Short mmCIF file of C-alpha atoms in Angstrom, two decimals:
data_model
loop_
_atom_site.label_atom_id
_atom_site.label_comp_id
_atom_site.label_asym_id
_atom_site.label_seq_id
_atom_site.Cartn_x
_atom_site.Cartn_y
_atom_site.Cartn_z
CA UNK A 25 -10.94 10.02 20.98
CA UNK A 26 -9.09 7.45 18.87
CA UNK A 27 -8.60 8.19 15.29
CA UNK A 28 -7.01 6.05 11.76
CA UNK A 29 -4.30 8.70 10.64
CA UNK A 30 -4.55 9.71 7.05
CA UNK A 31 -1.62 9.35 4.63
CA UNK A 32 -0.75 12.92 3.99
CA UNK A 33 -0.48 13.79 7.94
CA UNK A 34 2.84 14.34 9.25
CA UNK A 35 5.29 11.75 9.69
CA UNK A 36 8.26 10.15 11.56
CA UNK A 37 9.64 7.51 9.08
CA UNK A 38 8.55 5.61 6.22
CA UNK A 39 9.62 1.44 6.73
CA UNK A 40 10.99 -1.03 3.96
CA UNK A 41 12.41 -4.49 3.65
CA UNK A 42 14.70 -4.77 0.83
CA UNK A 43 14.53 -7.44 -1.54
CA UNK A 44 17.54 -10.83 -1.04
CA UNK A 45 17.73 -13.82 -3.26
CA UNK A 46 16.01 -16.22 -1.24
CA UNK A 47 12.54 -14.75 -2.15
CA UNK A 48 10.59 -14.35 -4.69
CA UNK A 49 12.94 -11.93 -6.61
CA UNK A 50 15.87 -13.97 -7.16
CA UNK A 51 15.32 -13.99 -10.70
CA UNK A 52 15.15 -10.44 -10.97
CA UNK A 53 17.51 -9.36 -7.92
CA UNK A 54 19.61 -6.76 -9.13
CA UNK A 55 16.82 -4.92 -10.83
CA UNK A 56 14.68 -5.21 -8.01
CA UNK A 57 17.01 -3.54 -5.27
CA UNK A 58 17.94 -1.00 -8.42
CA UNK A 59 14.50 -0.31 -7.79
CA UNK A 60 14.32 -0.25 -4.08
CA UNK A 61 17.38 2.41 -3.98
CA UNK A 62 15.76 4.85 -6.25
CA UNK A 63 12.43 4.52 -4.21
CA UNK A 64 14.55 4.87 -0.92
CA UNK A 65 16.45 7.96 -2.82
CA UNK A 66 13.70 9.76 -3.11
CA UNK A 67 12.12 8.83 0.02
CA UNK A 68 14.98 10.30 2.08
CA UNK A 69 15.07 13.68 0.71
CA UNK A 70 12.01 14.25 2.77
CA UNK A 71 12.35 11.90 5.88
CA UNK A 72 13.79 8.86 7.42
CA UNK A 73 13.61 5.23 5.71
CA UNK A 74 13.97 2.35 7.91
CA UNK A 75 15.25 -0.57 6.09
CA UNK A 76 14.64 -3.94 7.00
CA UNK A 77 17.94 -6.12 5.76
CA UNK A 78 17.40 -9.86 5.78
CA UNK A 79 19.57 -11.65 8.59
CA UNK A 80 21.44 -13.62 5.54
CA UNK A 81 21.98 -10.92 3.34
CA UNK A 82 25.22 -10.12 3.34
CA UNK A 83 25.00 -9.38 -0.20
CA UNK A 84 22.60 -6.71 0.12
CA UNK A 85 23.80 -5.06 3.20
CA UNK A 86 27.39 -4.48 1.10
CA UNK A 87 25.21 -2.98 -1.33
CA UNK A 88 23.14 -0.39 0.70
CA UNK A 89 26.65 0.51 2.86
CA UNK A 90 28.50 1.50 -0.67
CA UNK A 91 25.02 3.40 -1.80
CA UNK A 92 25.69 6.80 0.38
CA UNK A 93 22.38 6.97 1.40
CA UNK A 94 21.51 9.68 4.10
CA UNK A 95 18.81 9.38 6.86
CA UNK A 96 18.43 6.02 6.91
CA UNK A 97 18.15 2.85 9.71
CA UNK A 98 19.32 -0.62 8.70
CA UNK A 99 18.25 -3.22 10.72
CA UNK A 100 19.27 -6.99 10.53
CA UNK A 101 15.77 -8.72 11.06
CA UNK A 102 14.51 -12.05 9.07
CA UNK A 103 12.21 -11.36 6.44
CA UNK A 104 10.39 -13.35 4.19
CA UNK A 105 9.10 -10.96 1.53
CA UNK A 106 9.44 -7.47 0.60
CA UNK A 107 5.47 -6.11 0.98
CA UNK A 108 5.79 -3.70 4.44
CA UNK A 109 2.65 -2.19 3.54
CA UNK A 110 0.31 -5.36 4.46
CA UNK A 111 3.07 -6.66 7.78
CA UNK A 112 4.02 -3.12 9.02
CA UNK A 113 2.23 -1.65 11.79
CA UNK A 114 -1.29 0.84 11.30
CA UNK A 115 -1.07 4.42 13.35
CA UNK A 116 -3.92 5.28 15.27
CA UNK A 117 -3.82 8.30 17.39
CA UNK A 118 -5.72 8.92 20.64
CA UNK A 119 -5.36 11.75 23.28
CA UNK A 120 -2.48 13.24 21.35
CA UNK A 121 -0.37 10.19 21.29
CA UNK A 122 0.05 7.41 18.78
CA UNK A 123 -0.66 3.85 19.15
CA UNK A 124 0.85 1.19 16.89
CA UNK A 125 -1.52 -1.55 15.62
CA UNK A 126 -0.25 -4.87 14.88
CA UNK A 127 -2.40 -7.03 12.53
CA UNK A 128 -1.94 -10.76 11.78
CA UNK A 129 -0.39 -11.22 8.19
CA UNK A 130 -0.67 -14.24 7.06
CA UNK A 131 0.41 -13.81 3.49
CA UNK A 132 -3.17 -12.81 1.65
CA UNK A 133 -4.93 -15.59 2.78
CA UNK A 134 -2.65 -18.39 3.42
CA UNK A 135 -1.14 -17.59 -0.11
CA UNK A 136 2.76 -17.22 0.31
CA UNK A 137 4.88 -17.95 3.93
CA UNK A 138 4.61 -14.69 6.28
CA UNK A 139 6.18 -16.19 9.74
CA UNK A 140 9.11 -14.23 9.35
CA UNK A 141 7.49 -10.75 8.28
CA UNK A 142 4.66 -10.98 10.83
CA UNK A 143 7.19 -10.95 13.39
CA UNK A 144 8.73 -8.14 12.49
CA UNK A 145 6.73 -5.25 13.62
CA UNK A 146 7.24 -6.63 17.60
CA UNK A 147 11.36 -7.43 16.40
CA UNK A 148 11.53 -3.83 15.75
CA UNK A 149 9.72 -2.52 18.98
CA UNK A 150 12.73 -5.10 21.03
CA UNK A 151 15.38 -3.83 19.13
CA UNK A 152 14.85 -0.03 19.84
CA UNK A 153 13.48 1.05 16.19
CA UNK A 154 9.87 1.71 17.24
CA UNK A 155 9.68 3.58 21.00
CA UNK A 156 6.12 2.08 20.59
CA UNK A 157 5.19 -1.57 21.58
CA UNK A 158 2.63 -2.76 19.10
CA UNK A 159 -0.65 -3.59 19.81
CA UNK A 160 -1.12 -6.86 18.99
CA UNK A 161 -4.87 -6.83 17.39
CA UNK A 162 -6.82 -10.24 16.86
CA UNK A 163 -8.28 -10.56 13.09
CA UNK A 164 -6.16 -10.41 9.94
CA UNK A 165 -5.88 -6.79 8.17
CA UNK A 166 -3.23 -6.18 5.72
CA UNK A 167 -2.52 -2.10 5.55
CA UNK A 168 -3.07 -2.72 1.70
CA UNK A 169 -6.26 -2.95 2.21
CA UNK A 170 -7.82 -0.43 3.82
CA UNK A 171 -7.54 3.13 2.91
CA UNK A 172 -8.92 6.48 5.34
CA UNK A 173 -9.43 10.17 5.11
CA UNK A 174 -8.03 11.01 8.54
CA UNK A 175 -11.96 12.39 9.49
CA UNK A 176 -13.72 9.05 10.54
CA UNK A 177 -14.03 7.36 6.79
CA UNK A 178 -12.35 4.14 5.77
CA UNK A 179 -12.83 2.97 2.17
CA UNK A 180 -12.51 -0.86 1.64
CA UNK A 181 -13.76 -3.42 0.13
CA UNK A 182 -15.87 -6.83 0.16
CA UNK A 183 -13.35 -8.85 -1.84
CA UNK A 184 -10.86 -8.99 0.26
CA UNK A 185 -11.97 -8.55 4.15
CA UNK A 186 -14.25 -10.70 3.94
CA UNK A 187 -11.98 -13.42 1.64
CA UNK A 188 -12.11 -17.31 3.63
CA UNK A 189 -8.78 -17.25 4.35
CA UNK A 190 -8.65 -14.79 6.47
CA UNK A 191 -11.27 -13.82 9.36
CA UNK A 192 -13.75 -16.53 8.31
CA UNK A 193 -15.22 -17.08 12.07
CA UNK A 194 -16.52 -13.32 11.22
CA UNK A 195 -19.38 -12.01 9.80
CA UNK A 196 -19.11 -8.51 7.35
CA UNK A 197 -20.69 -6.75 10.94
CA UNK A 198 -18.78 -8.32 12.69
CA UNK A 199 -15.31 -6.98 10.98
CA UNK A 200 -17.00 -3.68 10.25
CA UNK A 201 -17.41 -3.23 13.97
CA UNK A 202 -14.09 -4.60 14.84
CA UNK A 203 -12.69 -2.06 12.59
CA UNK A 204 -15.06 1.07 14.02
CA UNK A 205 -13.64 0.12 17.54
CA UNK A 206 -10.16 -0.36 16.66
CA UNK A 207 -8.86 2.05 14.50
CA UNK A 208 -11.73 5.09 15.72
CA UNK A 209 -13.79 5.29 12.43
CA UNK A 210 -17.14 6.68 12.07
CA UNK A 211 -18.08 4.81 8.82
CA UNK A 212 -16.86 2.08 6.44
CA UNK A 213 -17.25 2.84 2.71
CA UNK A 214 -17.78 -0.56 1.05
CA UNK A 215 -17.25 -1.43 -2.25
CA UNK A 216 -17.91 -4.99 -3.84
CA UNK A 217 -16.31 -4.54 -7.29
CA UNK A 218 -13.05 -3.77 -8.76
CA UNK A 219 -9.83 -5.85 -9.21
CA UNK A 220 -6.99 -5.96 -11.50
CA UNK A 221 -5.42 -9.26 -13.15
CA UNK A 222 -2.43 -11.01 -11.62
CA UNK A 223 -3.79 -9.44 -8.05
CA UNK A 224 -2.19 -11.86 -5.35
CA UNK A 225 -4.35 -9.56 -2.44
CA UNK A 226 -7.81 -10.46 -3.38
CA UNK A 227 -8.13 -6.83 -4.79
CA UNK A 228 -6.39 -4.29 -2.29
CA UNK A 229 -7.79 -1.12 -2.22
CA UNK A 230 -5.14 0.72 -2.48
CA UNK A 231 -4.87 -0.64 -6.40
CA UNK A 232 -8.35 0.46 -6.81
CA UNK A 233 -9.80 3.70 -5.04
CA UNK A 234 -7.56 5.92 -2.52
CA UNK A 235 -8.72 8.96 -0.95
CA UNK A 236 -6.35 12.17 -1.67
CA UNK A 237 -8.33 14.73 0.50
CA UNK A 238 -10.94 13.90 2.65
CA UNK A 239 -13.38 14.97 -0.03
CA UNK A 240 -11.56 13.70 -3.45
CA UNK A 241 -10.94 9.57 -4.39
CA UNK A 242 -8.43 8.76 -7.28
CA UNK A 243 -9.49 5.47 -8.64
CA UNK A 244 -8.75 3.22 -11.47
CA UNK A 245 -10.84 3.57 -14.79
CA UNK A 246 -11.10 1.30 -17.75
CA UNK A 247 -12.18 2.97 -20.64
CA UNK A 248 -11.90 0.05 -23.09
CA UNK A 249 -14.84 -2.17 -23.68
CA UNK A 250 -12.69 -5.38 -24.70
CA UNK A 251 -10.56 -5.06 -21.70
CA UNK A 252 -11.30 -7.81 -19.38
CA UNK A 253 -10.80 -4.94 -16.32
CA UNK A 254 -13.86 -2.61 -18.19
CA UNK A 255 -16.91 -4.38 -16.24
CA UNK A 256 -15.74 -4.42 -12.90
CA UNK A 257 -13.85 -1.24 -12.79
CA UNK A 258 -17.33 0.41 -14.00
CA UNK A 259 -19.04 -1.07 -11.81
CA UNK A 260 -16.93 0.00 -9.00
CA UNK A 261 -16.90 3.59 -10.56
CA UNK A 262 -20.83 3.48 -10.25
CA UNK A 263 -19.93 2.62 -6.84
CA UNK A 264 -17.85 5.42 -6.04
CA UNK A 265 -20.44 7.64 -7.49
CA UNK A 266 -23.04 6.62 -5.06
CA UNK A 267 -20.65 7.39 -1.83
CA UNK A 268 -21.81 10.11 -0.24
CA UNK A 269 -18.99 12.70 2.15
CA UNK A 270 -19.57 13.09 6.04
CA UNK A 271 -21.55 16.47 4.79
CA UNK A 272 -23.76 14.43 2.48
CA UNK A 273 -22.15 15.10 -0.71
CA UNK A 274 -20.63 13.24 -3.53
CA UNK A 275 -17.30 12.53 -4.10
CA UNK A 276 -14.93 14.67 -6.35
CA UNK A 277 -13.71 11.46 -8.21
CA UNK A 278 -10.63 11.76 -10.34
CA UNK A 279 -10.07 8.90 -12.73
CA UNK A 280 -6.55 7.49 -13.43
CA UNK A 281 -6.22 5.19 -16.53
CA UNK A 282 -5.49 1.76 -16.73
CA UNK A 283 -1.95 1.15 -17.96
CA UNK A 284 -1.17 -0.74 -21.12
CA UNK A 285 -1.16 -4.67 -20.46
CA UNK A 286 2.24 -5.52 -18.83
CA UNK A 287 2.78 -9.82 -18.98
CA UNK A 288 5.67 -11.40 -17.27
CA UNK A 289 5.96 -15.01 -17.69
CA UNK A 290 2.75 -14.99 -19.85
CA UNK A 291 0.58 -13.49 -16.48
CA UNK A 292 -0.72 -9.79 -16.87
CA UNK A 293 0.37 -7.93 -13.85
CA UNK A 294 -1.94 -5.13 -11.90
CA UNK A 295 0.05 -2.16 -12.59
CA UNK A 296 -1.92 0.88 -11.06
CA UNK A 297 -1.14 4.30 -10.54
CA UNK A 298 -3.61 4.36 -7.65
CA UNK A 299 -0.55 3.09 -5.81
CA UNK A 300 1.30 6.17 -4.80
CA UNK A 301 2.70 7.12 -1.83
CA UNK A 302 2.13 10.01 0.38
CA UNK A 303 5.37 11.04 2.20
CA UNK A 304 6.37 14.30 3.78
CA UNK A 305 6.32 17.38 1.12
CA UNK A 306 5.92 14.84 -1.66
CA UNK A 307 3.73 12.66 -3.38
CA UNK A 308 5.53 9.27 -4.89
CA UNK A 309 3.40 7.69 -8.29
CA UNK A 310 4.48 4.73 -9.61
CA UNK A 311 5.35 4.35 -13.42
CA UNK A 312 5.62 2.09 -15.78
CA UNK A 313 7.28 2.99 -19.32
CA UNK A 314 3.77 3.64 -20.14
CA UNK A 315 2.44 6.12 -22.51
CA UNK A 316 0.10 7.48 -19.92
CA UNK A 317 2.94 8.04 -17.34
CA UNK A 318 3.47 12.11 -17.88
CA UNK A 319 -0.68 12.46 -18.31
CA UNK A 320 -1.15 10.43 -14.93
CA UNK A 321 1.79 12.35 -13.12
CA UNK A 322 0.59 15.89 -14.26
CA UNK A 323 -3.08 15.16 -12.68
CA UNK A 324 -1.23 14.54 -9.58
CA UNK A 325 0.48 17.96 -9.83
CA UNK A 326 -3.28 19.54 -10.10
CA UNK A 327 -4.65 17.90 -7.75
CA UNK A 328 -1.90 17.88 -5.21
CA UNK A 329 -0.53 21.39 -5.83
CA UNK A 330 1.47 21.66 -2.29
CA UNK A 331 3.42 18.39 -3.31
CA UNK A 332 6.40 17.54 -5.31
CA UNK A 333 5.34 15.04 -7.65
CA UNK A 334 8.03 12.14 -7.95
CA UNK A 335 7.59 9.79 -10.25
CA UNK A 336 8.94 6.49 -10.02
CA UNK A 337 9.88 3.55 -12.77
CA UNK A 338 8.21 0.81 -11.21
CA UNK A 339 8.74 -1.41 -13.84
CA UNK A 340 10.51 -4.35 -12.26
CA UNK A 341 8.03 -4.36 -9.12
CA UNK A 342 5.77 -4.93 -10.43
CA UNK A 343 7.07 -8.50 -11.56
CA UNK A 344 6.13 -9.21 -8.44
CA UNK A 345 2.66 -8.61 -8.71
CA UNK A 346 2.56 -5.15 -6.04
CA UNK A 347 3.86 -1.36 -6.57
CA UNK A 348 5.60 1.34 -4.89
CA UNK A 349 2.60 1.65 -2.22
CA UNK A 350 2.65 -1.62 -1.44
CA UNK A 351 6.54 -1.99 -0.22
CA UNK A 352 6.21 1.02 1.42
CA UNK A 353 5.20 2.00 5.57
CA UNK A 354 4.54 5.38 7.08
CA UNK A 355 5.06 5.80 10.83
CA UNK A 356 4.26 8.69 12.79
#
């Protein structure tokens, strides 16, 4: 029987590509692989990182070599951007072993170049890093944008599988039943609201609504009535509140709040805490120098009592319009 692995299941490695000047983040370089190191940091205290390193980035290879980082795989591979969550490979696990998934990426929609980083999950199979050959899998599907709870459920939503750019010689049953077949899930949980300004992914779910158990979703809540988030967000929270478990039961839903406006170069960005990473023996939550950072990070350490809680300054990547979730790839 095949099966979507959740999160919070046991794994191998967690994969990155760290950030080099010819991409987006030259403006903001040093800050941004300041903020890849403390991510990676933490990261290895619990498992293995591997680290994609740009072919022409000297630079940032002299870096990571004088960082003393432990448990950790550099490999030399060509890389356009820095968002592993959407290019890296989706586990699926059937008869006891694990089978690698390889999605087409094509940069949200035809929005920013992807040749290089949807070549990389195959590049890493050939070069050793992955004793798995991916499965190369037919549709577009960034990992961004689905979310399961390990039992048969996938959460998604409207706004982005079913976007033009991506899969448009598919219908919504079409995709839905794609998805049942492919990654072994009993049910997709649709939503058709929710997004957050400055959202390059055509409103990722894993911004929006993520499961934490397979009976509790943390999800993003706009409490204030003039905020141009408040309509849509309640809306999705209605949503949520209609979703019923596999034993016919509502959802324990656990609101996170929105985070003060953050603007770089005039454009709000979609900070969310709904981006966190699960890792082994830890929970990652991203942070922003907001006032709601210690509230948001405590209701993880309720809600996720077996986990450290880590949180993470994720002020700089979110320049870059995606979080700590987002960069971030969990083999098993």
């Amino acid at each position: 029987m095949k099966r979507l692995k959740a999160e919070w299941e046991k794994q191998s490695a967690v994969i990155l590509a760290f950030p080099h000047k010819n991409s987006d983040w030259e403006d903001c370089i040093s800050e941004a692989r300041d903020n890849f190191l403390s991510i990676i940091r933490e990261i290895t205290r619990f498992q293995k990182v591997i680290l994609c390193v740009d072919i022409d980035d000297d630079e940032g290879m002299e870096i990571l070599q004088k960082s003393n980082l432990n448990h950790i795989e550099f490999v030399k591979i060509p890389t356009n951007d820095t968002w592993a969550r959407d290019f890296g490979p989706i586990s699926v696990v059937e008869n006891g072993k694990v089978e690698l998934l390889n999605f087409g990426f094509n940069g949200w929609g035809l929005k920013f170049p992807a040749n290089k980083d949807n070549q990389i999950n195959q590049k890493l199979f050939e070069m050793g890093v992955l004793n798995t050959s991916p499965k190369n899998m037919p549709i577009i599907l960034e990992g961004g944008s689905i979310d399961t709870d390990g039992a048969g459920r996938l959460l998604t939503n409207t706004q982005c599988l079913l976007e033009a750019n991506r899969n448009p010689h598919l219908s919504k049953e079409e995709i839905e039943l794609f998805l049942k077949r492919s990654l072994g899930v009993d049910e997709i949980l649709w939503l058709h609201s929710g997004y957050l300004a400055g959202d390059d992914t055509d409103s990722h779910i894993d911004t929006l609504a993520r499961f934490i158990n397979p009976t509790t979703i943390v999800y993003m809540q706009c409490e204030d009535k003039s905020d141009e988030h408040y309509v849509e967000l309640k809306k999705m929270e209605e949503e949520l509140m209609d979703l019923r478990t596999k034993d016919d039961q509502p959802y324990t839903l656990i609101p996170l709040p929105l985070p003060d406006p953050i603007f770089w170069d005039k454009e709000r960005l979609p900070a969310s805490y709904v981006n966190f990473l699960f890792i082994n023996g830890a929970v990652l939550v991203p942070t922003y120098r907001d006032k709601r950072d210690e509230e948001v990070l405590k209701t993880f350490e309720k809600i996720c009592p077996s986990l450290e809680v880590i949180g993470i300054d994720c002020s700089t990547l979110i320049r870059q319009h995606g979080s700590l979730h987002c960069v971030t790839m969990q083999i098993y």
